[in-house]
Amino acid sequence: EPEVTQTPSHQVTQMGQEVILRCVPISNHLYFYWYRQILGQKVEFLVSFYNNEISEKSEIFDDQFSVERPDGSNFTLKIRSTKLEDSAMYFCASRETGMNEKLFFGSGTQLSVL
Amino acid sequence: AQSVTQPDIHITVSEGASLELRCNYSYGATPYLFWYVQSPGQGLQLLLKYFSGDTLVQGIKGFEAEFKRSQSSFNLRKPSVHWSDAAEYFCAVGAYGGATNKLIFGTGTLLAVQP
């Protein structure tokens, strides 16, 4: 089965630093997502991306967050100035077109902000 | 507002025993419902989904789930649990509109399997 690949699997950073989480979606997919899961809490939607622009973002996705598809294969999430509360598991996901297409998730990046 | 409730945070069953994981949802229209499983160090894997039609849906790994509109439930079942089923299970509802089609997840149920 095709896979969504996320790197790194673990990222440790100091508060106030910038981090970039990387994802390689499945090659023929057109819709891309970031979700996050704070330890012990729900998996939460952050942002969706289609046709090179954000199609929806949650309240969590403030000005400190940005997404980019820089080269047609990678999909990145940047946090400009990390806060302690950004510590979470971040999941990338992608899907083809259509309303009922299966959503493929990556294995996640565990971000720890110290 | 759309939401998903998984009332059981942690369940322990014996290997070979039957399993039912509960999920209740709140959604204004006909829901699209999903169960995902997350094994340690792994991503979220889709077990099964309900969009329409038969309210009893079959998934991978011997799992099934039944959509009950009157109870706003979508409980996951397996007749005989294997040790490899130990994982965290997430119920989700699809909030479809426009180009987004985002998922709203429950808090998850952690399943432990005793030998």
CSV table of N, CA and C in Angstrom, one decimal, chain A:
chain,number,residue,atom,x,y,z
A,1,GLU,N,0.9,-1.2,0.0
A,1,GLU,CA,0.0,0.0,0.0
A,1,GLU,C,0.9,1.2,0.0
A,2,PRO,N,0.5,2.3,-0.7
A,2,PRO,CA,1.3,3.5,-0.7
A,2,PRO,C,1.3,4.1,0.6
A,3,GLU,N,2.4,4.9,0.9
A,3,GLU,CA,2.6,5.5,2.2
A,3,GLU,C,2.8,7.0,2.1
A,4,VAL,N,2.4,7.7,3.2
A,4,VAL,CA,2.8,9.1,3.4
A,4,VAL,C,4.0,9.0,4.3
A,5,THR,N,5.0,9.7,4.0
A,5,THR,CA,6.3,9.7,4.7
A,5,THR,C,6.5,11.0,5.4
A,6,GLN,N,6.8,10.9,6.7
A,6,GLN,CA,7.1,12.1,7.5
A,6,GLN,C,8.5,12.1,8.1
A,7,THR,N,9.2,13.2,8.1
A,7,THR,CA,10.5,13.3,8.7
A,7,THR,C,10.6,14.7,9.5
A,8,PRO,N,11.3,14.7,10.6
A,8,PRO,CA,11.9,13.6,11.3
A,8,PRO,C,10.8,12.9,12.1
A,9,SER,N,11.1,11.8,12.7
A,9,SER,CA,10.1,11.1,13.5
A,9,SER,C,10.0,11.8,14.9
A,10,HIS,N,11.1,12.3,15.3
A,10,HIS,CA,11.2,13.1,16.6
A,10,HIS,C,12.0,14.4,16.4
A,11,GLN,N,11.5,15.5,16.9
A,11,GLN,CA,12.1,16.7,16.8
A,11,GLN,C,12.1,17.4,18.2
A,12,VAL,N,13.3,17.8,18.7
A,12,VAL,CA,13.3,18.5,20.0
A,12,VAL,C,13.8,19.9,19.6
A,13,THR,N,13.2,20.9,20.2
A,13,THR,CA,13.6,22.3,19.9
A,13,THR,C,13.4,23.1,21.2
A,14,GLN,N,14.1,24.3,21.2
A,14,GLN,CA,14.0,25.2,22.3
A,14,GLN,C,12.8,26.2,22.0
A,15,MET,N,12.1,26.6,23.0
A,15,MET,CA,11.0,27.5,22.9
A,15,MET,C,11.5,28.8,22.1
A,16,GLY,N,10.7,29.3,21.2
A,16,GLY,CA,11.1,30.4,20.4
A,16,GLY,C,11.8,30.1,19.1
A,17,GLN,N,12.2,28.9,18.9
A,17,GLN,CA,12.9,28.5,17.7
A,17,GLN,C,11.9,28.1,16.6
A,18,GLU,N,12.4,28.2,15.4
A,18,GLU,CA,11.5,27.8,14.2
A,18,GLU,C,11.7,26.3,13.9
A,19,VAL,N,10.7,25.6,13.6
A,19,VAL,CA,10.8,24.2,13.2
A,19,VAL,C,10.0,24.0,11.9
A,20,ILE,N,10.5,23.1,11.1
A,20,ILE,CA,9.9,22.7,9.9
A,20,ILE,C,9.7,21.2,9.9
A,21,LEU,N,8.4,20.8,9.8
A,21,LEU,CA,8.1,19.4,9.7
A,21,LEU,C,7.8,19.0,8.3
A,22,ARG,N,8.4,17.9,7.9
A,22,ARG,CA,8.3,17.6,6.5
A,22,ARG,C,7.5,16.3,6.2
A,23,CYS,N,6.8,16.4,5.1
A,23,CYS,CA,5.9,15.3,4.7
A,23,CYS,C,6.1,15.0,3.2
A,24,VAL,N,6.1,13.8,2.8
A,24,VAL,CA,6.0,13.5,1.4
A,24,VAL,C,4.7,12.7,1.2
A,25,PRO,N,3.6,13.4,0.6
A,25,PRO,CA,2.4,12.7,0.4
A,25,PRO,C,2.5,11.7,-0.7
A,26,ILE,N,1.4,10.9,-0.9
A,26,ILE,CA,1.4,10.0,-2.0
A,26,ILE,C,1.3,10.7,-3.3
A,27,SER,N,2.0,10.2,-4.3
A,27,SER,CA,2.3,11.0,-5.5
A,27,SER,C,1.1,11.5,-6.3
A,28,ASN,N,0.1,10.8,-6.4
A,28,ASN,CA,-1.1,11.2,-7.2
A,28,ASN,C,-2.1,11.9,-6.4
A,29,HIS,N,-1.8,12.2,-5.1
A,29,HIS,CA,-2.8,12.8,-4.2
A,29,HIS,C,-2.8,14.3,-4.4
A,30,LEU,N,-4.0,14.9,-4.2
A,30,LEU,CA,-4.2,16.3,-4.5
A,30,LEU,C,-4.6,17.1,-3.3
A,31,TYR,N,-5.0,16.4,-2.2
A,31,TYR,CA,-5.4,17.1,-1.0
A,31,TYR,C,-4.5,16.8,0.2
A,32,PHE,N,-4.1,17.8,0.9
A,32,PHE,CA,-3.1,17.5,1.9
A,32,PHE,C,-3.5,18.2,3.2
A,33,TYR,N,-3.2,17.5,4.3
A,33,TYR,CA,-3.7,17.9,5.6
A,33,TYR,C,-2.5,17.8,6.7
A,34,TRP,N,-2.7,18.7,7.7
A,34,TRP,CA,-1.9,18.5,8.9
A,34,TRP,C,-2.9,18.4,10.1
A,35,TYR,N,-2.7,17.4,10.9
A,35,TYR,CA,-3.4,17.2,12.2
A,35,TYR,C,-2.4,17.1,13.3
A,36,ARG,N,-2.8,17.4,14.5
A,36,ARG,CA,-1.9,17.2,15.6
A,36,ARG,C,-2.6,16.5,16.8
A,37,GLN,N,-1.8,15.9,17.6
A,37,GLN,CA,-2.4,15.2,18.8
A,37,GLN,C,-1.5,15.6,20.0
A,38,ILE,N,-2.0,16.4,20.9
A,38,ILE,CA,-1.3,16.6,22.1
A,38,ILE,C,-1.5,15.4,23.0
A,39,LEU,N,-0.5,15.1,23.8
A,39,LEU,CA,-0.5,13.9,24.6
A,39,LEU,C,-1.8,13.8,25.4
A,40,GLY,N,-2.6,12.7,25.2
A,40,GLY,CA,-3.8,12.5,26.0
A,40,GLY,C,-5.0,13.2,25.5
A,41,GLN,N,-4.8,13.9,24.4
A,41,GLN,CA,-6.0,14.6,23.8
A,41,GLN,C,-6.4,14.1,22.5
A,42,LYS,N,-7.4,14.7,21.9
A,42,LYS,CA,-7.9,14.3,20.6
A,42,LYS,C,-6.9,14.6,19.5
A,43,VAL,N,-7.0,13.9,18.4
A,43,VAL,CA,-6.3,14.2,17.1
A,43,VAL,C,-7.1,15.4,16.6
A,44,GLU,N,-6.5,16.5,16.3
A,44,GLU,CA,-7.1,17.8,15.9
A,44,GLU,C,-6.7,18.2,14.5
A,45,PHE,N,-7.7,18.6,13.8
A,45,PHE,CA,-7.4,19.2,12.4
A,45,PHE,C,-6.7,20.5,12.6
A,46,LEU,N,-5.7,20.7,11.8
A,46,LEU,CA,-5.0,22.0,11.7
A,46,LEU,C,-5.3,22.8,10.4
A,47,VAL,N,-5.0,22.1,9.3
A,47,VAL,CA,-5.1,22.8,8.0
A,47,VAL,C,-5.3,21.8,6.9
A,48,SER,N,-6.0,22.3,5.9
A,48,SER,CA,-6.0,21.5,4.6
A,48,SER,C,-5.5,22.4,3.5
A,49,PHE,N,-5.0,21.7,2.5
A,49,PHE,CA,-4.3,22.4,1.4
A,49,PHE,C,-4.6,21.7,0.1
A,50,TYR,N,-5.0,22.6,-0.9
A,50,TYR,CA,-5.4,22.0,-2.2
A,50,TYR,C,-5.2,23.1,-3.2
A,51,ASN,N,-4.6,22.6,-4.4
A,51,ASN,CA,-4.4,23.5,-5.5
A,51,ASN,C,-3.5,24.7,-5.1
A,52,ASN,N,-2.5,24.3,-4.3
A,52,ASN,CA,-1.4,25.3,-3.8
A,52,ASN,C,-1.9,26.4,-2.9
A,53,GLU,N,-3.0,26.1,-2.3
A,53,GLU,CA,-3.5,27.1,-1.3
A,53,GLU,C,-4.2,26.5,-0.1
A,54,ILE,N,-4.3,27.2,1.0
A,54,ILE,CA,-5.0,26.7,2.1
A,54,ILE,C,-6.5,26.7,1.8
A,55,SER,N,-7.2,25.6,2.0
A,55,SER,CA,-8.6,25.6,1.8
A,55,SER,C,-9.4,25.7,3.1
A,56,GLU,N,-8.8,25.3,4.2
A,56,GLU,CA,-9.4,25.5,5.5
A,56,GLU,C,-8.4,25.5,6.6
A,57,LYS,N,-8.5,26.2,7.6
A,57,LYS,CA,-7.6,26.1,8.8
A,57,LYS,C,-8.4,26.2,10.0
A,58,SER,N,-7.9,25.6,11.1
A,58,SER,CA,-8.6,25.7,12.4
A,58,SER,C,-8.1,26.9,13.2
A,59,GLU,N,-8.8,27.1,14.3
A,59,GLU,CA,-8.4,28.2,15.2
A,59,GLU,C,-6.9,28.0,15.7
A,60,ILE,N,-6.5,26.8,15.8
A,60,ILE,CA,-5.1,26.5,16.3
A,60,ILE,C,-4.1,27.1,15.3
A,61,PHE,N,-4.4,27.1,14.0
A,61,PHE,CA,-3.5,27.4,13.0
A,61,PHE,C,-3.4,29.0,12.9
A,62,ASP,N,-2.7,29.6,13.8
A,62,ASP,CA,-2.6,31.0,13.8
A,62,ASP,C,-1.4,31.5,13.0
A,63,ASP,N,-1.0,32.7,13.1
A,63,ASP,CA,0.0,33.3,12.3
A,63,ASP,C,1.4,32.7,12.5
A,64,GLN,N,1.6,31.9,13.5
A,64,GLN,CA,2.8,31.2,13.8
A,64,GLN,C,3.0,30.0,12.9
A,65,PHE,N,1.9,29.6,12.3
A,65,PHE,CA,2.0,28.4,11.5
A,65,PHE,C,1.9,28.8,10.0
A,66,SER,N,2.6,28.0,9.2
A,66,SER,CA,2.4,28.1,7.7
A,66,SER,C,2.7,26.8,7.1
A,67,VAL,N,2.1,26.6,5.9
A,67,VAL,CA,2.3,25.4,5.1
A,67,VAL,C,2.8,25.7,3.7
A,68,GLU,N,3.5,24.8,3.1
A,68,GLU,CA,4.0,25.1,1.8
A,68,GLU,C,4.2,23.7,1.1
A,69,ARG,N,4.0,23.8,-0.2
A,69,ARG,CA,4.4,22.7,-1.1
A,69,ARG,C,5.5,23.2,-2.0
A,70,PRO,N,6.7,23.1,-1.6
A,70,PRO,CA,7.7,23.9,-2.3
A,70,PRO,C,8.1,23.3,-3.6
A,71,ASP,N,8.0,22.0,-3.8
A,71,ASP,CA,8.6,21.4,-5.0
A,71,ASP,C,7.7,20.3,-5.7
A,72,GLY,N,6.5,20.3,-5.4
A,72,GLY,CA,5.6,19.4,-6.0
A,72,GLY,C,5.6,18.0,-5.4
A,73,SER,N,6.5,17.7,-4.5
A,73,SER,CA,6.5,16.4,-3.8
A,73,SER,C,6.4,16.6,-2.3
A,74,ASN,N,7.1,17.6,-1.7
A,74,ASN,CA,7.1,17.8,-0.3
A,74,ASN,C,5.9,18.7,0.1
A,75,PHE,N,5.5,18.5,1.4
A,75,PHE,CA,4.5,19.3,2.0
A,75,PHE,C,4.9,19.6,3.4
A,76,THR,N,5.2,20.9,3.7
A,76,THR,CA,5.8,21.2,5.0
A,76,THR,C,4.9,22.0,5.9
A,77,LEU,N,5.1,21.8,7.2
A,77,LEU,CA,4.5,22.7,8.2
A,77,LEU,C,5.6,23.4,8.9
A,78,LYS,N,5.5,24.7,9.0
A,78,LYS,CA,6.5,25.5,9.7
A,78,LYS,C,5.8,26.2,10.9
A,79,ILE,N,6.5,26.1,12.0
A,79,ILE,CA,6.1,26.9,13.2
A,79,ILE,C,7.2,27.9,13.4
A,80,ARG,N,6.9,29.2,13.3
A,80,ARG,CA,7.9,30.2,13.3
A,80,ARG,C,8.6,30.4,14.7
A,81,SER,N,7.8,30.4,15.7
A,81,SER,CA,8.4,30.6,17.1
A,81,SER,C,7.7,29.7,18.0
A,82,THR,N,8.3,28.6,18.2
A,82,THR,CA,7.6,27.5,19.0
A,82,THR,C,7.3,27.9,20.4
A,83,LYS,N,6.2,27.4,20.9
A,83,LYS,CA,5.8,27.6,22.3
A,83,LYS,C,5.7,26.2,22.9
A,84,LEU,N,5.8,26.2,24.3
A,84,LEU,CA,5.7,24.9,25.0
A,84,LEU,C,4.5,24.1,24.6
A,85,GLU,N,3.4,24.8,24.4
A,85,GLU,CA,2.1,24.1,24.1
A,85,GLU,C,2.0,23.6,22.6
A,86,ASP,N,3.1,23.9,21.9
A,86,ASP,CA,3.1,23.3,20.5
A,86,ASP,C,3.6,21.8,20.6
A,87,SER,N,4.1,21.4,21.7
A,87,SER,CA,4.6,20.0,21.9
A,87,SER,C,3.4,19.1,21.6
A,88,ALA,N,3.6,18.2,20.6
A,88,ALA,CA,2.5,17.3,20.2
A,88,ALA,C,3.1,16.4,19.1
A,89,MET,N,2.2,15.4,18.7
A,89,MET,CA,2.5,14.6,17.6
A,89,MET,C,1.8,15.2,16.4
A,90,TYR,N,2.5,15.5,15.3
A,90,TYR,CA,2.0,16.1,14.2
A,90,TYR,C,1.8,15.1,13.0
A,91,PHE,N,0.6,14.9,12.5
A,91,PHE,CA,0.4,14.0,11.4
A,91,PHE,C,0.1,14.7,10.1
A,92,CYS,N,0.7,14.2,9.1
A,92,CYS,CA,0.4,14.6,7.7
A,92,CYS,C,-0.5,13.6,7.1
A,93,ALA,N,-1.4,14.1,6.2
A,93,ALA,CA,-2.3,13.1,5.6
A,93,ALA,C,-2.6,13.6,4.2
A,94,SER,N,-2.9,12.7,3.3
A,94,SER,CA,-3.2,13.1,1.9
A,94,SER,C,-4.3,12.2,1.4
A,95,ARG,N,-5.0,12.6,0.3
A,95,ARG,CA,-6.0,11.8,-0.4
A,95,ARG,C,-6.1,12.2,-1.8
A,96,GLU,N,-6.8,11.4,-2.6
A,96,GLU,CA,-7.0,11.7,-4.0
A,96,GLU,C,-8.1,12.7,-4.1
A,97,THR,N,-8.9,12.7,-5.0
A,97,THR,CA,-10.0,13.5,-5.2
A,97,THR,C,-11.3,12.8,-4.7
A,98,GLY,N,-12.4,13.5,-4.6
A,98,GLY,CA,-13.6,12.9,-4.3
A,98,GLY,C,-14.0,13.0,-2.8
A,99,MET,N,-15.2,12.9,-2.5
A,99,MET,CA,-15.6,13.1,-1.1
A,99,MET,C,-15.3,11.9,-0.3
A,100,ASN,N,-15.3,10.7,-0.9
A,100,ASN,CA,-15.2,9.5,0.0
A,100,ASN,C,-13.8,8.8,-0.2
A,101,GLU,N,-12.9,9.5,-0.7
A,101,GLU,CA,-11.6,8.9,-0.9
A,101,GLU,C,-10.9,8.7,0.4
A,102,LYS,N,-10.2,7.6,0.5
A,102,LYS,CA,-9.5,7.3,1.8
A,102,LYS,C,-8.4,8.3,2.1
A,103,LEU,N,-8.3,8.6,3.4
A,103,LEU,CA,-7.3,9.5,3.8
A,103,LEU,C,-6.1,8.7,4.3
A,104,PHE,N,-5.0,8.9,3.8
A,104,PHE,CA,-3.7,8.2,4.2
A,104,PHE,C,-3.0,9.1,5.2
A,105,PHE,N,-2.6,8.5,6.3
A,105,PHE,CA,-1.8,9.3,7.3
A,105,PHE,C,-0.4,8.8,7.3
A,106,GLY,N,0.5,9.7,7.6
A,106,GLY,CA,1.9,9.4,7.9
A,106,GLY,C,2.0,8.9,9.4
A,107,SER,N,3.2,8.5,9.7
A,107,SER,CA,3.4,7.9,11.1
A,107,SER,C,3.7,9.0,12.1
A,108,GLY,N,3.7,10.3,11.7
A,108,GLY,CA,3.8,11.4,12.6
A,108,GLY,C,5.2,11.8,13.0
A,109,THR,N,5.3,13.1,13.4
A,109,THR,CA,6.5,13.7,14.0
A,109,THR,C,6.2,14.1,15.4
A,110,GLN,N,6.9,13.6,16.3
A,110,GLN,CA,6.8,14.0,17.7
A,110,GLN,C,7.6,15.2,18.0
A,111,LEU,N,6.9,16.3,18.2
A,111,LEU,CA,7.6,17.6,18.5
A,111,LEU,C,7.7,17.9,20.0
A,112,SER,N,8.8,18.1,20.5
A,112,SER,CA,9.0,18.4,21.9
A,112,SER,C,9.6,19.8,22.0
A,113,VAL,N,8.9,20.7,22.6
A,113,VAL,CA,9.4,22.1,22.8
A,113,VAL,C,9.9,22.2,24.2
A,114,LEU,N,11.1,22.6,24.4
A,114,LEU,CA,11.7,22.7,25.8
A,114,LEU,C,11.8,24.1,26.3
